[in-house]
Structure formats: C-alpha cells, structure tokens
Backbone as numpy.savetxt, mean C-alpha at the origin, in Angstrom:
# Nx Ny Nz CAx CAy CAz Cx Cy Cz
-68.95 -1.37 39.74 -68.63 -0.19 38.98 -69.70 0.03 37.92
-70.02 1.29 37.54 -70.78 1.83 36.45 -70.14 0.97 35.12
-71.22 1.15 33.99 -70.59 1.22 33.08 -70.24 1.87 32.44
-69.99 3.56 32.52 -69.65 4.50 32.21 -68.31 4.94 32.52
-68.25 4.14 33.83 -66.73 4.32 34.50 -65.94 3.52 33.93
-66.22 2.31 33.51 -65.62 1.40 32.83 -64.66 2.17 31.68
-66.24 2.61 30.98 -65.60 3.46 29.79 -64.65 4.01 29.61
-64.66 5.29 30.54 -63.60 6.47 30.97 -62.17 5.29 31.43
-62.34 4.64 32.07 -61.20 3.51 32.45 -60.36 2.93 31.40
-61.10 2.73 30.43 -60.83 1.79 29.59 -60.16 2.94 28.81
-60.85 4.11 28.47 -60.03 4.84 27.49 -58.89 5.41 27.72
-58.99 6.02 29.31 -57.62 6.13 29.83 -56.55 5.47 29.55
-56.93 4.28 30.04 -55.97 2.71 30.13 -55.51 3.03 28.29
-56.12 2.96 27.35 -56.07 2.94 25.79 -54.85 4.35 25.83
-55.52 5.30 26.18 -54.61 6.57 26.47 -53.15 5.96 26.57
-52.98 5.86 27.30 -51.67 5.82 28.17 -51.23 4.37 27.01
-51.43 3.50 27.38 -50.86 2.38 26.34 -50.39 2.75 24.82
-51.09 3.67 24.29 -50.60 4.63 22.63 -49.52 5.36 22.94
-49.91 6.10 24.52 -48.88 7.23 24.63 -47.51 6.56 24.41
-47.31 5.31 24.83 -46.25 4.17 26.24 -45.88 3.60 23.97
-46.36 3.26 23.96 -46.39 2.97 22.19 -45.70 4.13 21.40
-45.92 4.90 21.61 -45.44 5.78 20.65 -44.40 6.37 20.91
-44.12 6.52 22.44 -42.84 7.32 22.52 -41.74 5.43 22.76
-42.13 4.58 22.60 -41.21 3.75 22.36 -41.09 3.59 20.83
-41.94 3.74 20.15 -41.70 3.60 18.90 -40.69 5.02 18.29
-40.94 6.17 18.82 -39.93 7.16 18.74 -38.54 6.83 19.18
-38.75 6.49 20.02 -37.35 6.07 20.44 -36.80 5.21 19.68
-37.32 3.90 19.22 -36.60 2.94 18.37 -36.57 3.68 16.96
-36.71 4.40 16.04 -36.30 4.89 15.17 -35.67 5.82 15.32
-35.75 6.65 16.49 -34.84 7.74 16.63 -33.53 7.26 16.87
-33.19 5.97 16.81 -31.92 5.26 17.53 -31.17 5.45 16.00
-31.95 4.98 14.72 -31.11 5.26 13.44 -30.68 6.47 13.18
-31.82 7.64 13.35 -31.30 8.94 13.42 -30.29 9.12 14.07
-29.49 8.86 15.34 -29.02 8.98 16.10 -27.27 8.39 15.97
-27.53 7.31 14.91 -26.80 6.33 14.24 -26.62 7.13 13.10
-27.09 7.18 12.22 -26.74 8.33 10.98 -25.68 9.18 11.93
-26.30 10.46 12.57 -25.60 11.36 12.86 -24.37 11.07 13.27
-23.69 9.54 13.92 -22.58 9.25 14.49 -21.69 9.23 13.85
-22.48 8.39 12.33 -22.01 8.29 10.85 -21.30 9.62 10.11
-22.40 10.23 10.75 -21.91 12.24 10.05 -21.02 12.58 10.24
-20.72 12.13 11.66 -19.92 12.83 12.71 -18.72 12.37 12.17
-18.44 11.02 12.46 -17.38 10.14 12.07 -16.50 10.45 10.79
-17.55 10.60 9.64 -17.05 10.81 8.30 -16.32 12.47 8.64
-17.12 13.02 8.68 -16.86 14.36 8.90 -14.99 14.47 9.75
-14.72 13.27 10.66 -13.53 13.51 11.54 -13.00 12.89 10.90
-12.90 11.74 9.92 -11.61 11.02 8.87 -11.76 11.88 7.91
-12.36 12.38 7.10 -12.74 13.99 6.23 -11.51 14.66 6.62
-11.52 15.26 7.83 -10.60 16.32 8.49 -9.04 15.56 8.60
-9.44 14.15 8.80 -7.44 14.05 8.99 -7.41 13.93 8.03
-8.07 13.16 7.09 -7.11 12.71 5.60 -6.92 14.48 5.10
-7.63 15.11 5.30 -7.27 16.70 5.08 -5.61 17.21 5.27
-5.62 16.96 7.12 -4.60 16.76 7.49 -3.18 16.27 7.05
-3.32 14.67 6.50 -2.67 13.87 5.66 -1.97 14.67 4.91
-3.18 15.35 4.19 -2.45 15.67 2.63 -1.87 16.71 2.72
-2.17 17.67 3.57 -1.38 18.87 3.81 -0.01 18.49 4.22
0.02 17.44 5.10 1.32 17.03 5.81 2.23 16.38 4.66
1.58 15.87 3.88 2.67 15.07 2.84 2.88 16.47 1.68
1.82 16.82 1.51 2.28 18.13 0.45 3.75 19.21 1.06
3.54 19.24 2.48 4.86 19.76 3.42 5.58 19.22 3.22
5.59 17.72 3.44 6.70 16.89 3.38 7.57 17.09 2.16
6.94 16.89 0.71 7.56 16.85 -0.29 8.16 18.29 -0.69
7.04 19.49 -0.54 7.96 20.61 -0.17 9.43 20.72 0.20
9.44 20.35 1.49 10.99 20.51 2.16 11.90 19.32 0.99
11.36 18.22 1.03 12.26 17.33 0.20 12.47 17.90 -1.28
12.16 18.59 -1.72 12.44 19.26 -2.59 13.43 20.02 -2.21
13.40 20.89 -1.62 13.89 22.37 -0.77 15.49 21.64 -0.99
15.46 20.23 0.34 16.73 19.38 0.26 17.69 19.27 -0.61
16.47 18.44 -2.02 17.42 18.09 -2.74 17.56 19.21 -3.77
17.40 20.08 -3.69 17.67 21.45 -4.40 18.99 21.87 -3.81
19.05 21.53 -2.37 20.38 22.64 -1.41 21.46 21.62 -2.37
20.91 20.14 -2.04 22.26 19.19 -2.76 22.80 18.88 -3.44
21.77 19.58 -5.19 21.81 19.50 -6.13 23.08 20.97 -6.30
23.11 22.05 -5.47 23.35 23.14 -5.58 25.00 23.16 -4.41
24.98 22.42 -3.82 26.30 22.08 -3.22 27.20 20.87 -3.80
26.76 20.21 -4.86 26.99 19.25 -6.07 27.96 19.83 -6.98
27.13 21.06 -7.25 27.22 21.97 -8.06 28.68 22.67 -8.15
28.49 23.17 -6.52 30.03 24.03 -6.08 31.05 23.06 -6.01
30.71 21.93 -5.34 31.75 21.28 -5.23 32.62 20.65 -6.91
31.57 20.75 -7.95 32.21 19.73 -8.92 33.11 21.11 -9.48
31.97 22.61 -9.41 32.84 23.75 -9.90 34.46 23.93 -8.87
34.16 23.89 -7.75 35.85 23.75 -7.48 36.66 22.96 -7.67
36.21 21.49 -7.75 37.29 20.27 -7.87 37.63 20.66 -9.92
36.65 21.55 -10.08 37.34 21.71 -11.92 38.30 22.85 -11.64
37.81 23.66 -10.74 39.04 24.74 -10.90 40.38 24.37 -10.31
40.01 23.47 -8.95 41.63 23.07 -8.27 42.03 21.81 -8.76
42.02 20.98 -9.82 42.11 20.35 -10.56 43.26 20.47 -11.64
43.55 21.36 -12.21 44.54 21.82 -13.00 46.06 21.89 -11.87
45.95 22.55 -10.80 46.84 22.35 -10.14 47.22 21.14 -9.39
46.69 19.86 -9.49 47.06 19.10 -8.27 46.67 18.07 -9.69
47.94 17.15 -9.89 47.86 16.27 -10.62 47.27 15.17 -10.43
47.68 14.83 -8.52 46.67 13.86 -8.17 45.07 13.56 -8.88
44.28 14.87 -8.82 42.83 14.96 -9.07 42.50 14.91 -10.47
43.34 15.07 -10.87 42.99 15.27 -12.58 42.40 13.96 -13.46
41.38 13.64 -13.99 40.98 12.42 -14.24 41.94 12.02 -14.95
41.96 10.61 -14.90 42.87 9.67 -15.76 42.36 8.78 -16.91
42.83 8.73 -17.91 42.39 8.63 -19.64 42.03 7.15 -19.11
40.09 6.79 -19.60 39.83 5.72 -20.10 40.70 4.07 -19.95
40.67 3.38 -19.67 41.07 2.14 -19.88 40.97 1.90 -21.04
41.61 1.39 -22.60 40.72 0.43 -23.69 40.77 -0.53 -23.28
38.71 -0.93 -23.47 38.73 -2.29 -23.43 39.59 -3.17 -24.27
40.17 -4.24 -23.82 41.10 -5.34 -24.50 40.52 -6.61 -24.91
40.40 -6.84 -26.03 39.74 -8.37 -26.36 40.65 -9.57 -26.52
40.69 -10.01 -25.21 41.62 -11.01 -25.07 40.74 -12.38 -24.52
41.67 -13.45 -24.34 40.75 -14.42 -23.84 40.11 -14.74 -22.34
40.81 -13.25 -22.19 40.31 -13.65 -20.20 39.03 -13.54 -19.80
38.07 -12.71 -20.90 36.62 -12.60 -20.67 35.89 -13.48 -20.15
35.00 -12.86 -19.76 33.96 -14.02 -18.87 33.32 -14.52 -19.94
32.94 -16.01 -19.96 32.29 -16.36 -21.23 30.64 -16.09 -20.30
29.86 -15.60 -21.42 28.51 -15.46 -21.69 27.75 -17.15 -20.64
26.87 -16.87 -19.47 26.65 -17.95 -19.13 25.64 -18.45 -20.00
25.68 -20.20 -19.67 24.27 -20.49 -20.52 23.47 -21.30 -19.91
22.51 -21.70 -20.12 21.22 -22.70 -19.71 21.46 -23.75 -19.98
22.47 -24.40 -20.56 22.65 -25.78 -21.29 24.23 -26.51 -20.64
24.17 -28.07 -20.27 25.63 -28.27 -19.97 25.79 -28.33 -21.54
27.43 -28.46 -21.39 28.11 -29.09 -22.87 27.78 -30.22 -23.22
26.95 -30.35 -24.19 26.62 -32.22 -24.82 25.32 -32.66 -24.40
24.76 -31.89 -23.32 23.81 -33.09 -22.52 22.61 -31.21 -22.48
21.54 -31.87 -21.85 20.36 -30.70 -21.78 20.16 -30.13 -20.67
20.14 -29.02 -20.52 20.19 -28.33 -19.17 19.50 -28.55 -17.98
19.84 -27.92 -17.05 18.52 -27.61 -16.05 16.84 -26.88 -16.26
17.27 -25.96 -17.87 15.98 -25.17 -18.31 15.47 -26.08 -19.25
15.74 -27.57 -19.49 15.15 -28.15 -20.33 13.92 -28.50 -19.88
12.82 -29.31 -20.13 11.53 -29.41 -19.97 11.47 -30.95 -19.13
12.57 -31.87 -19.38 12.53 -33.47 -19.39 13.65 -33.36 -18.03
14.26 -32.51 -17.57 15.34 -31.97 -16.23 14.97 -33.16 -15.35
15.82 -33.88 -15.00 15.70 -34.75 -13.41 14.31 -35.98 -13.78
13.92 -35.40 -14.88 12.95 -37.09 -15.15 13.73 -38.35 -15.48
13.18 -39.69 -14.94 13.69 -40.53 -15.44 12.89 -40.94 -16.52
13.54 -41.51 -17.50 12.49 -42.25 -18.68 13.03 -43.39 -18.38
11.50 -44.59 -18.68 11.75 -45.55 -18.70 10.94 -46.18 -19.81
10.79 -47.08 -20.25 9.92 -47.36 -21.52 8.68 -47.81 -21.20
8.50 -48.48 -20.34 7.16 -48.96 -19.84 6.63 -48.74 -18.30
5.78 -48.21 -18.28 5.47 -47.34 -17.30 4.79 -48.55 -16.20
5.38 -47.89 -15.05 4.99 -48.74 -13.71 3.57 -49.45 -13.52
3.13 -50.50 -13.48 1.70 -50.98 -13.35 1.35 -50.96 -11.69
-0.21 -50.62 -11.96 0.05 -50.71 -10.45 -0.01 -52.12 -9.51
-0.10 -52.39 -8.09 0.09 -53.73 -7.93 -1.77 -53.93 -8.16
-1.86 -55.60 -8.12 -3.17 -56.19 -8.28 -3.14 -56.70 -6.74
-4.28 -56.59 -6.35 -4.79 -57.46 -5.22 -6.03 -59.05 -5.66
C-alpha cells in the first residue's frame, strides 16, 4: 500500500472511532437527561394525587359537616318536642337531683401506701436489706 493510502485509512478509521465515541458518549449522558425527565414526570404525577387527596378530604369534611349539622338540627327538634310533650306525660318530666349524702359508705380516697408499712410506690419496694453485702466466692 501507498503511503498516502495509509493516510486516508487511518483518518477514516480516526473518523469513525470519534463518530462511535461520541454518539456513545451522547448516549451515556443523555441517560441522566432521560432520568431527570422520569423524575419530572413522576413528581409531576404524586403533585396531581396529593392534589387529588386534598380535594377529596376537603369533600370529605364538607359532607361531615353537612352531617353533623342535620344532627345537631334533629337534636334540636327532638329536645324542642320532648320540652313541649313533657308537661303532659309525667313519666318524662325530669326528676329533682339526688342530694349528695355524707355518710360513711363513701369510697375512701385510694392510696399508694399499706397501713403502717411502705408501699408499692416506695423506692426500697420488694428489696431485701441485709447489712453486709454478699462477697463474692474466691477461687
């Protein structure tokens, strides 16, 4: 072969090896681009439900309102009729207070302590004391 042909050979060969280079090197960074955008994408679709979410719970509490409005308002009628049919029916008519009575049947107040001796909330509870403390054995 010439050495001119060489040349042209060689630069070709150089050609093509940059080309073979570069569109792999495009490709491997275009893979982050590509990665971002999935990222875009992604955010962009939890974006839209939590959207979703909040509309749905803002509904939600809506109606639960709505609810306890109907119940607050059928509460209402009902306590206004049991006052009006009330006067007639002795059964319904509230009945006067109990007085409390201070007698000895009350529950006594519990406490943390037995009678005489120190409780379960004491600090020393279930220890034994002994005066001289265990040695250990000797070998």
């Amino acid at each position: 072969m010439e050495l001119s042909n060489i040349n042209w050979m060689l630069g070709a060969a150089c050609l093509l090896a940059g080309i073979g280079l570069g569109v792999l090197g495009y490709h491997l960074l275009n893979a982050g681009a590509r990665n971002a955008q999935k990222l875009r994408q992604r955010l962009a679709e939890r974006d839209r439900q939590l959207t979703e979410l909040r509309d749905g719970v803002g509904e939600h509490f809506e109606r639960l309102g709505d609810l306890a409005e109907g119940l607050q308002q059928e509460v209402s009628e009902a306590r206004t009729r049991l006052d009006v049919g009330a006067p007639r029916r002795p059964e319904l008519a509230p009945s006067p207070a109990a007085a409390p009575s201070d007698s000895d049947n009350d529950v006594a107040v519990p406490r943390d302590y037995a009678d005489g001796n120190r409780g379960t909330l004491s600090e020393d509870f279930g220890l034994k004391s002994t005066d001289a403390a265990p040695q250990p054995p000797r070998y």
